[in-house]
CSV table of C-alpha atoms and ligand atoms in Angstrom, one decimal:
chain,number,residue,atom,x,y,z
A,1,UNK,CA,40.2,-19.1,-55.3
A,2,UNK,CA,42.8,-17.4,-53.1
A,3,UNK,CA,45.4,-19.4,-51.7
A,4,UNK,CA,48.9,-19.5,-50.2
A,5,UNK,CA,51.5,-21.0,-52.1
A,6,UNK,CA,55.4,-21.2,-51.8
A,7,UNK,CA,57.0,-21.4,-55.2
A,8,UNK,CA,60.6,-22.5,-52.9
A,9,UNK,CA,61.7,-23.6,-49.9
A,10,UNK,CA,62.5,-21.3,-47.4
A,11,UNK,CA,61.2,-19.0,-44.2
A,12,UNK,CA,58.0,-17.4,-43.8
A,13,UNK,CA,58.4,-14.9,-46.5
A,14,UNK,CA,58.1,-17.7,-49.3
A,15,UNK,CA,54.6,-17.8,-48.7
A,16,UNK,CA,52.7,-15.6,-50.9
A,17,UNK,CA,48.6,-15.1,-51.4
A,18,UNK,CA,48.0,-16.1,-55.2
A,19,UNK,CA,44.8,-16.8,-57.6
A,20,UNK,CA,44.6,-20.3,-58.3
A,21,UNK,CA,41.9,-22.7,-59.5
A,22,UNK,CA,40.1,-24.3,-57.4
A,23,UNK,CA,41.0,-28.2,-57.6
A,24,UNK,CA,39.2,-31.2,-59.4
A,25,UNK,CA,37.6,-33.4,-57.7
A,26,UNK,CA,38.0,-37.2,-57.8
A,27,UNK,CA,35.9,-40.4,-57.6
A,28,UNK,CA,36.5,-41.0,-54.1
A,29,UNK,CA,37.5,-37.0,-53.5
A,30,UNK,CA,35.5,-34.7,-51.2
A,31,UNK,CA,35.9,-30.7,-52.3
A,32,UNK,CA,35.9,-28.7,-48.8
A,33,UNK,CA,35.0,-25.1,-48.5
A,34,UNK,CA,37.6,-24.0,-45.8
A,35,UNK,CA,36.2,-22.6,-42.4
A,36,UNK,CA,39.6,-23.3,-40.7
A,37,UNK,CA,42.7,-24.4,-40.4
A,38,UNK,CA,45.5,-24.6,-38.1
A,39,UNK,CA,49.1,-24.1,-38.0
A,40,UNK,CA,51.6,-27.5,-37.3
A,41,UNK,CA,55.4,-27.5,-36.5
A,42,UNK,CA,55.7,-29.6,-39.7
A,43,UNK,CA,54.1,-26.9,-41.9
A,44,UNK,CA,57.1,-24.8,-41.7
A,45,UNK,CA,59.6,-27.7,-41.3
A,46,UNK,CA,58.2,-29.2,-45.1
A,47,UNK,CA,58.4,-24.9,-46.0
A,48,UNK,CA,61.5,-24.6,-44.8
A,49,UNK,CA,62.2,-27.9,-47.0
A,50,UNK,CA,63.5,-29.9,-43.9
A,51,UNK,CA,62.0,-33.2,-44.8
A,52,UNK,CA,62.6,-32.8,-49.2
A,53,UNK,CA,64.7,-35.6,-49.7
A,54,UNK,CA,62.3,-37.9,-47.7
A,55,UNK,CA,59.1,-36.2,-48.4
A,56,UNK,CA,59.8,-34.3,-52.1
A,57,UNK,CA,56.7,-31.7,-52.9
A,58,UNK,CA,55.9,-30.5,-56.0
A,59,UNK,CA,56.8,-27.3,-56.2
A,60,UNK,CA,54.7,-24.2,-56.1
A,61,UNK,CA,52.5,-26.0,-52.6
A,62,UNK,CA,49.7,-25.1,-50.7
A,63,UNK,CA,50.9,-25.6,-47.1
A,64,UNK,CA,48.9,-26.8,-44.0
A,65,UNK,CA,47.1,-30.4,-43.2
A,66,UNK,CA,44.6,-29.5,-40.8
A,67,UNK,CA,41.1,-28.2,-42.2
A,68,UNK,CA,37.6,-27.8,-40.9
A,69,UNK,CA,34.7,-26.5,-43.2
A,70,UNK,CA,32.1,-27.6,-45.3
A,71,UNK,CA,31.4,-30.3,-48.1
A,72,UNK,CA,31.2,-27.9,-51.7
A,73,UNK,CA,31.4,-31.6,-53.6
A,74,UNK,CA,31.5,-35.4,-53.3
A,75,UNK,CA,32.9,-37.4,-55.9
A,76,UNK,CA,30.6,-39.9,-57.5
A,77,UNK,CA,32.0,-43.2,-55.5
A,78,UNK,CA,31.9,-41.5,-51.9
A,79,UNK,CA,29.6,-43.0,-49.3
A,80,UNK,CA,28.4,-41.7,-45.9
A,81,UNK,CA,29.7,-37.5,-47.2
A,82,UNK,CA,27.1,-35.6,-48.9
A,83,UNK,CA,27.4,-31.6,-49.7
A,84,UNK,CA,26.7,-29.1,-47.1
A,85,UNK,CA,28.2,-31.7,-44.3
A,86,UNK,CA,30.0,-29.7,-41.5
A,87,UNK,CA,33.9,-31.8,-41.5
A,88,UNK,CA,37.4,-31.7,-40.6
A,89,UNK,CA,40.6,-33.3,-41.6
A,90,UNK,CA,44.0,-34.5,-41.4
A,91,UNK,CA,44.7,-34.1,-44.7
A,92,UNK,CA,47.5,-35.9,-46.7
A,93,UNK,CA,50.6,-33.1,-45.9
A,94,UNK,CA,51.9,-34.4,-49.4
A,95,UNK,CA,49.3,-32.5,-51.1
A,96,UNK,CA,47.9,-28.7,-51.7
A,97,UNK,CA,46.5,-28.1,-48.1
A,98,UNK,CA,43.9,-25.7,-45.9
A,99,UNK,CA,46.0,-22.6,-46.8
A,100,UNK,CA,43.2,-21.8,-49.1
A,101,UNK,CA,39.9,-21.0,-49.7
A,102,UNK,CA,39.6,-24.7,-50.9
A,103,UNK,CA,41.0,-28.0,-50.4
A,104,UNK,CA,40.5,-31.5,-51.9
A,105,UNK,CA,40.9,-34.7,-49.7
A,106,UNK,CA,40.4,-38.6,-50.1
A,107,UNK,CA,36.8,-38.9,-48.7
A,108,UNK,CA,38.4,-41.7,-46.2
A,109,UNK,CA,40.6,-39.2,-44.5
A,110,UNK,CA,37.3,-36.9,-43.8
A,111,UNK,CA,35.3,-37.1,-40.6
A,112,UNK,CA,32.2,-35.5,-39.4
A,113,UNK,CA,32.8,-32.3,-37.0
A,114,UNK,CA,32.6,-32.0,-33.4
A,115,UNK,CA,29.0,-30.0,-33.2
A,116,UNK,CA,29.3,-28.8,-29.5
A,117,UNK,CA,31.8,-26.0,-30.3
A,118,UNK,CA,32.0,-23.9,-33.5
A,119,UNK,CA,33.1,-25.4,-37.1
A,120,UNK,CA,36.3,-22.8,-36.9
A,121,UNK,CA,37.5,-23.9,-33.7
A,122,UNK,CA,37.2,-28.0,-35.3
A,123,UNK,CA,40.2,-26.9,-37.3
A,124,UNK,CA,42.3,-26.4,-34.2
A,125,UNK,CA,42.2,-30.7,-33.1
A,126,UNK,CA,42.6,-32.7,-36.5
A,127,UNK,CA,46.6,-33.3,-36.9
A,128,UNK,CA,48.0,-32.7,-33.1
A,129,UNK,CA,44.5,-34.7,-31.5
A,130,UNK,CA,45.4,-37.7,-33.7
A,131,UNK,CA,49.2,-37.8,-33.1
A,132,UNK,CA,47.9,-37.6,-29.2
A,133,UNK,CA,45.3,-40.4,-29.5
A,134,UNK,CA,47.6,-42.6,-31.2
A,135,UNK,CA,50.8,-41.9,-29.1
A,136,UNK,CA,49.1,-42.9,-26.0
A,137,UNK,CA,46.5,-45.3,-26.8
A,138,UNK,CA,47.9,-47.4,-29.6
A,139,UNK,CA,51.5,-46.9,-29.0
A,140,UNK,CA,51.8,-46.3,-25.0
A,141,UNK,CA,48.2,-48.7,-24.6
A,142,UNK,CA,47.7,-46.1,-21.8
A,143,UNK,CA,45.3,-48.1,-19.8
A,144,UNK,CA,42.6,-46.7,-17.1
A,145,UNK,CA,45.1,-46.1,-13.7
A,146,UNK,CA,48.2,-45.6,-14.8
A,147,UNK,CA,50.5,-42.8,-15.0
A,148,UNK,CA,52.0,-41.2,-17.6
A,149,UNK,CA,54.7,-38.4,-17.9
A,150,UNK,CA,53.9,-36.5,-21.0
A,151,UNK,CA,56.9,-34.4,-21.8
A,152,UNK,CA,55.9,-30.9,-23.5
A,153,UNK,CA,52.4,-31.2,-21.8
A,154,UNK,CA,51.6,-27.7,-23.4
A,155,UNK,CA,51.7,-27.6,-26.7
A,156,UNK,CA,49.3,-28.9,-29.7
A,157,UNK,CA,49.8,-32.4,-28.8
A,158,UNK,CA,50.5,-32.7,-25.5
A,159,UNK,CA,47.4,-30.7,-24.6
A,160,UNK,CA,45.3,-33.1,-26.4
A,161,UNK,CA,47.1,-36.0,-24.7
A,162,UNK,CA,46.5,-35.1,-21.5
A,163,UNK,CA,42.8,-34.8,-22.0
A,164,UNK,CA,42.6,-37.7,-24.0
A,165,UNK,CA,44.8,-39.5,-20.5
A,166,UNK,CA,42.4,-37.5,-18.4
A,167,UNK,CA,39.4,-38.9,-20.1
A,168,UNK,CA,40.5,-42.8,-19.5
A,169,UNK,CA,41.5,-42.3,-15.8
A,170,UNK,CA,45.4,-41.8,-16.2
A,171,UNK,CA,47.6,-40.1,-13.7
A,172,UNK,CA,49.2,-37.7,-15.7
A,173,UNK,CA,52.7,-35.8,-15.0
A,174,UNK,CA,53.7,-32.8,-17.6
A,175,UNK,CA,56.7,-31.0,-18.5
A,176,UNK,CA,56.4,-27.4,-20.2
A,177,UNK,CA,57.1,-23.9,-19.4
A,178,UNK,CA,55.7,-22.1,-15.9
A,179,UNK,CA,53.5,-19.9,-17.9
A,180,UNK,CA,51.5,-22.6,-19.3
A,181,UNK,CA,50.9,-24.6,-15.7
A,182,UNK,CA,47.6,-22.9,-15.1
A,183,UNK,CA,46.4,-24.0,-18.3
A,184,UNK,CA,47.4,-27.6,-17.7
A,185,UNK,CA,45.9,-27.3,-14.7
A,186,UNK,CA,42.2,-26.0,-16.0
A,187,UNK,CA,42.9,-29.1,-19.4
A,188,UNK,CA,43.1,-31.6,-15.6
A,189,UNK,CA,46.9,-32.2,-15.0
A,190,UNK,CA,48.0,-33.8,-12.0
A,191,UNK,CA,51.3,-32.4,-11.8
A,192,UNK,CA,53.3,-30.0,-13.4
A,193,UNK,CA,57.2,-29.9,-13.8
A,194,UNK,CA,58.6,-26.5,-15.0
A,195,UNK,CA,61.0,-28.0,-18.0
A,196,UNK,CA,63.1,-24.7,-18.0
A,197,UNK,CA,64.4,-24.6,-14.0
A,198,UNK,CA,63.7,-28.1,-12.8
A,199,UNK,CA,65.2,-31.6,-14.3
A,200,UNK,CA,62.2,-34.2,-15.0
A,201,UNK,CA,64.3,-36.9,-13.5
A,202,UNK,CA,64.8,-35.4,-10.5
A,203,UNK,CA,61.3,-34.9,-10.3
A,204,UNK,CA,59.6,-37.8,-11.2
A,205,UNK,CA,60.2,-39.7,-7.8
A,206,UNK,CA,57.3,-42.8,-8.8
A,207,UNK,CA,57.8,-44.1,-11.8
A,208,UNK,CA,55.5,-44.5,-14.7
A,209,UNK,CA,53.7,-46.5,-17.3
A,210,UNK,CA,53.8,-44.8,-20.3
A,211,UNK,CA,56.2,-41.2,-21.8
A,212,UNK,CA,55.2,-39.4,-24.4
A,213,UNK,CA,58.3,-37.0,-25.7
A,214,UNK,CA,56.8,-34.0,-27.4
A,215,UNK,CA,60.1,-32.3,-26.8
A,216,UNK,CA,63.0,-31.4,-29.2
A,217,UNK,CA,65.6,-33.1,-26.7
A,218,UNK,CA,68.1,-34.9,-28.4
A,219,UNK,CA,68.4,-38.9,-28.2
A,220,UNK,CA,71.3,-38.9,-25.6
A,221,UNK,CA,68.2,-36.8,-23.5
A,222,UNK,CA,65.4,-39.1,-24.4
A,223,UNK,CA,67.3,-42.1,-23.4
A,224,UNK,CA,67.6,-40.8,-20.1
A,225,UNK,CA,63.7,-40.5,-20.1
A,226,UNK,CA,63.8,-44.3,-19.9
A,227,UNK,CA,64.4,-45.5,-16.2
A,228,UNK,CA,61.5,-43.3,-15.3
A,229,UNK,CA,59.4,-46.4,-17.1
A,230,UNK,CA,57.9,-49.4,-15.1
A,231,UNK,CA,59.0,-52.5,-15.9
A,232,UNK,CA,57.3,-53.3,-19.4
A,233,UNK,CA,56.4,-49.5,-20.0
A,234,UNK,CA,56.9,-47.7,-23.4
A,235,UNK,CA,58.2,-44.6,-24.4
A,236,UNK,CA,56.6,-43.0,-27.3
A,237,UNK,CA,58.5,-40.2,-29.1
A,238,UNK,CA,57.5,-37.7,-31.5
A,239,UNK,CA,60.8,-36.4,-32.6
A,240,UNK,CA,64.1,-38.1,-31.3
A,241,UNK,CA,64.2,-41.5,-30.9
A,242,UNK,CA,65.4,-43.5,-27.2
A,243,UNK,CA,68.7,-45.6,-27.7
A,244,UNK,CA,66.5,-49.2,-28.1
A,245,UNK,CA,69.6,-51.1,-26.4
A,246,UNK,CA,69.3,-49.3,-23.1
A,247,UNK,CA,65.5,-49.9,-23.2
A,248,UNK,CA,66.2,-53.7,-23.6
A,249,UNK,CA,68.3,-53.9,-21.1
A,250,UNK,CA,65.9,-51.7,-18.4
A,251,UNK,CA,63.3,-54.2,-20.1
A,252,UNK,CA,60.9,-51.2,-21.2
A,253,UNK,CA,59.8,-50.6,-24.6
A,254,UNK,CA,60.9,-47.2,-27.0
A,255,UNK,CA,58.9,-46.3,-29.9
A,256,UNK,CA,59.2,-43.8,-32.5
A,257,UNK,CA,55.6,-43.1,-34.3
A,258,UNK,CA,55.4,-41.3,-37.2
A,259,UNK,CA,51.3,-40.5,-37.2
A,260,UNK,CA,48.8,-42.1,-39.3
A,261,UNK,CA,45.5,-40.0,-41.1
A,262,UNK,CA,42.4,-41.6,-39.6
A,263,UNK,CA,39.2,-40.5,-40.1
A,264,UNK,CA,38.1,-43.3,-37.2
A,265,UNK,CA,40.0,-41.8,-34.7
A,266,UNK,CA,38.7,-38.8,-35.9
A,267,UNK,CA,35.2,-39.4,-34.8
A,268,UNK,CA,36.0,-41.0,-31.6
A,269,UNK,CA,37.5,-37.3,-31.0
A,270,UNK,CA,34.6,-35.6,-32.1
A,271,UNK,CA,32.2,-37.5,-29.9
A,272,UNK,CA,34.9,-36.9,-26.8
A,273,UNK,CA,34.6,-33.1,-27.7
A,274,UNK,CA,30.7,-33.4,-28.0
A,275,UNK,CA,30.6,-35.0,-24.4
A,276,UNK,CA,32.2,-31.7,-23.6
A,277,UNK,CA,35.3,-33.9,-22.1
A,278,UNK,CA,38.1,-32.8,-24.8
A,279,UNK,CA,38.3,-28.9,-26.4
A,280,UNK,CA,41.0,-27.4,-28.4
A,281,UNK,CA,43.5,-25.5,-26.1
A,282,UNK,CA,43.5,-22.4,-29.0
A,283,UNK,CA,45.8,-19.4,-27.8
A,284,UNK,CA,45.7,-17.5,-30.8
A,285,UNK,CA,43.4,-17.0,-33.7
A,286,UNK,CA,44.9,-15.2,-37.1
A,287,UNK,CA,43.1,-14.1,-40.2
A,288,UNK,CA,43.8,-16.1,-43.3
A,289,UNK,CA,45.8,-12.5,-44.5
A,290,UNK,CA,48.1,-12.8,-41.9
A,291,UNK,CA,48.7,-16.8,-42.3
A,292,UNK,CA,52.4,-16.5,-42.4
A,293,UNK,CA,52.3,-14.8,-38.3
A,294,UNK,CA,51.8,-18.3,-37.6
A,295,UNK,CA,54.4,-19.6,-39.2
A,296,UNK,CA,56.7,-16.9,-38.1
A,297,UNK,CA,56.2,-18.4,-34.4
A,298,UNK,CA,57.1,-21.9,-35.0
A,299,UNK,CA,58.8,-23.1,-31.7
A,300,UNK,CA,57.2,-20.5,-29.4
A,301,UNK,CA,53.9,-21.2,-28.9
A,302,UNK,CA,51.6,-23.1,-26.6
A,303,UNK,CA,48.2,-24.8,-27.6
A,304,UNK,CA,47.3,-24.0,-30.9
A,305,UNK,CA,47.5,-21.1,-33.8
A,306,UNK,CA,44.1,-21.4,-35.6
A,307,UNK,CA,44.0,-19.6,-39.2
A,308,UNK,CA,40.6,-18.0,-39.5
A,309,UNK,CA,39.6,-18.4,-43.2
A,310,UNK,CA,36.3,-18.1,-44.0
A,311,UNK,CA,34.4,-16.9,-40.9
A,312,UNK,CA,30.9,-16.9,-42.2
A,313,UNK,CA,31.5,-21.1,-42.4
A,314,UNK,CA,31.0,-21.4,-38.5
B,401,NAP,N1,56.2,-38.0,-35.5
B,401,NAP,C1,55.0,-37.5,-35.7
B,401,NAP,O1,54.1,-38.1,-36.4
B,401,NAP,C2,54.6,-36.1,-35.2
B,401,NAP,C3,53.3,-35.7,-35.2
B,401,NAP,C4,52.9,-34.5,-34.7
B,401,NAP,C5,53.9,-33.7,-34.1
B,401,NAP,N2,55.2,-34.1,-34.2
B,401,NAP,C6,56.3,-33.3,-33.6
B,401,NAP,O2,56.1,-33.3,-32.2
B,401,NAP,C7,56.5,-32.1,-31.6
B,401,NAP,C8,55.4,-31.5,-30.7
B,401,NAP,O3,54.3,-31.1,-31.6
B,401,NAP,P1,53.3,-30.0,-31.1
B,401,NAP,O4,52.4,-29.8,-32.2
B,401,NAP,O5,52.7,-30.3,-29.8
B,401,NAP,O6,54.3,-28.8,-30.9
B,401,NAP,P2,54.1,-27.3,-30.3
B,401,NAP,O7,52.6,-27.0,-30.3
B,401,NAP,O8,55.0,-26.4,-31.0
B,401,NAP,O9,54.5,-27.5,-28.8
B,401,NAP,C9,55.7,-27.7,-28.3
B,401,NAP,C10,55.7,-27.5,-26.8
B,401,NAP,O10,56.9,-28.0,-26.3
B,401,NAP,C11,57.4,-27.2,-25.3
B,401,NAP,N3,58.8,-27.5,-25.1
B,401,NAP,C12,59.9,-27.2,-25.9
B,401,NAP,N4,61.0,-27.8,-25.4
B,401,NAP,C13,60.6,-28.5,-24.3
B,401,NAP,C14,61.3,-29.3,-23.4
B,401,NAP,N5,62.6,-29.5,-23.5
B,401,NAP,N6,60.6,-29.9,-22.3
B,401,NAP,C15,59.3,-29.7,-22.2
B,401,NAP,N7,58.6,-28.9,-23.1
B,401,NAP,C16,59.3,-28.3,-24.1
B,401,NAP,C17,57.1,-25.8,-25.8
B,401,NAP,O11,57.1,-24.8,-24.8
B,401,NAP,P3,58.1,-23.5,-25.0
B,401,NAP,O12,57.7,-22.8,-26.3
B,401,NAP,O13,57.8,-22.6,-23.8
B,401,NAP,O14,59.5,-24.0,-25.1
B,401,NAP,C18,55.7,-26.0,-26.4
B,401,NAP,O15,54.7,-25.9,-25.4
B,401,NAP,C19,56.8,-31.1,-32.8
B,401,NAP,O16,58.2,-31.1,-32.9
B,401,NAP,C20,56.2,-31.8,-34.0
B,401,NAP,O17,56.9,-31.6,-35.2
B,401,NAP,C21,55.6,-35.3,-34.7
C-alpha cells in the first residue's frame, strides 16, 4: 500500500510517499480501508518531534489520528464491527496513522459513521469533535443555559464546541480572527470578539460559566481568562495551563485536559450530525499526493484540512 512516512523528525519535507505493507491485524484489531483523513495541530507537532521525550515514536511513522473509511478486516475477538462497515476514528497518535491507504485500530477506539453526510467528510470530526465534547461537557459540565466564552471559536475544535454548546442550549461567546465571524455566525454563535484588535476581557462585560482556551496564549494570559468565570466556573485549556492558585482564590476551577479516544463519544457525535444539528466546518480538501500542504499550514487555518484519500470510499 502507499503511505506517508517520516524516517526523522523535522518540517514538512520529512514526509515522503513510500511502499509499505499493509499492517497485520490483531485479535481485537479492525483493518480500515482509508476514505479520509484529516489534518491535527499535533500531527506536525509529533513530526516536528515536539512531544519525543514524552511521547517517543518508533521511527520511520505513519502520521495522522483521524480516519474515516471502511472495515477491510475484523480480528477474530471483535464484536458489534463486521467488514464492509462505513467507520471513523480517533486513532491511537502513538501508532502508524490515516496517512495511508490503510490503517489498523483497537476495534474499541472505532465507531460507526455519521450517514447523513458523505464517508470522506466523517474524517474531518473524529480527534477535534472529541477534544470539544469532552472539554465542555465532561470537563466545563456545560449545562443547558449557561454561557460559555470559547477562546479560538474557529478552528477544529472550537467549531465543534460551539455546535456541541449550541446543541444543549448554551450562550456562547467566541474569540477568533474577523474573517471567520460569518462562519461562526452560520455554526450559531452568539457573539463574536475579533481576538486580533479587541481584548476579550474588555469584552466580556457578563461573566460566564464555563472557558474553553483553544488558543496558544501563554499561562500568564490564560490566567487572566479566569475572573471572567462565575463563581464555581471552570476553565478548560487545551494548551497552557491557568496559574491554579489564582483560581483558588477567585474560587473557580482551572483544568488542563489532555483528550481521551472514545468510541462512545464517538457515536453520540454521529447521531448529533445525523439529526443534521452538528457538520464538520471543512475549509479545505487536499488530495492524499499533496498531504504535506496540510501540514505546511499548521497555525493558519480555520475549520478543518481534510486529506482526500481514496475517493471512490464515499
Ligand atoms: N490537550 C489536548 O488534548 C488537545 C486536543 C486537541 C487539540 N489541542 C490543541 O488545541 C489547540 C486548538 O486545536 P484546533 O485543532 O482547534 O486548532 P486549529 O484548528 O489550528 O485552530 C486554531 C484557531 O485558533 C485561532 N487563534 C490563534 N490564536 C488565537 C488567539 N490568541 N485568540 C483566539 N483565537 C486564536 C486561529 O486563528 P488564526 O489562524 O486566524 O490565528 C485558529 O482559528 C491546538 O494547539 C491543539 O494542538 C489539544
Amino acid at each position: 500500500m502507499k503511505a506517508v512516512r517520516y524516517h526523522q523528525y523535522g518540517g514538512p519535507d520529512v514526509l515522503r510517499f513510500e511502499e509499505v505493507p499493509i499492517p497485520e491485524v490483531g485479535p481485537e484489531e479492525v483493518l480500515i480501508k482509508v476514505s479520509a483523513t484529516a489534518f491535527n495541530p499535533a500531527d506536525a507537532m509529533f513530526r516536528m518531534g515536539l512531544l519525543k521525550d514524552m511521547i517517543p515514536l518508533q521511527l520511520p511513522f505513519t502520521p495522522h489520528a483521524d480516519v474515516s473509511g471502511v472495515i477491510e478486516k475484523a480480528g477474530e475477538s471483535v464484536k458489534g464491527l463486521k467488514t464492509g462497515d462505513k467507520v471513523f476514528a480517533f486513532l491511537d497518535m502513538t501508532r502508524n496513522g490515516a496517512a495511508a491507504e490503510y490503517v489498523v485500530s483497537k476495534a474499541v477506539d472505532v465507531a460507526l459513521a455519521p450517514k447523513n453526510i458523505s464517508l470522506q467528510d466523517a474524517g474531518a470530526i473524529p480527534g477535534t469533535a472529541t477534544t470539544a465534547w469532552q472539554g465542555i461537557f465532561e470537563h466545563g459540565k456545560l449545562q443547558s443555559g449557561q454561557r460559555l466564552l470559547i477562546v479560538a471559536a474557529a478552528g477544529g475544535v472550537g467549531s465543534f464546541a460551539l455546535q456541541f454548546a449550541k446543541w444543549k442550549g448554551a450562550y456562547v461567546i467566541g474569540s477568533d480572527a474577523e474573517e471567520t465571524f460569518s462562519k461562526l455566525k452560520e455554526l450559531g454563535i452568539d457573539e463574536v470578539i475579533n481576538y486580533k484588535t479587541e481584548s476579550i476581557t474588555d469584552q466580556v462585560t457578563e461573566k460566564v460559566d464555563v472557558i474553553l482556551n483553544l488558543s496558544p496564549i501563554d499561562p500568564g494570559d490564560v490566567t487572566k481568562l479566569l475572573p471572567l468565570l462565575k463563581k464555581g466556573g471552570t476553565l478548560v485549556s487545551t494548551l497552557n495551563p491557568a496559574d491554579e492558585n489564582v483560581a483558588k482564590e477567585l474560587g473557580v476551577n482551572a483544568v488542563t485536559m489532555a483528550v481521551q479516544r472514545s468510541a462512545a463519544h464517538l457515536s453520540q457525535i454521529a447521531a448529533l450530525v445525523d439529526e443534521g444539528v452538528v457538520k464538520p466546518f471543512i475549509s479545505e480538501r487536499l488530495p492524499f499526493s499533496n498531504l504535506a500542504a496540510a501540514h505546511e499550514k499548521f497555525g493558519q487555518t480555520h475549520g478543518k484540512v481534510l486529506i482526500l484519500v481514496d475517493s471512490s470510499l464515499d
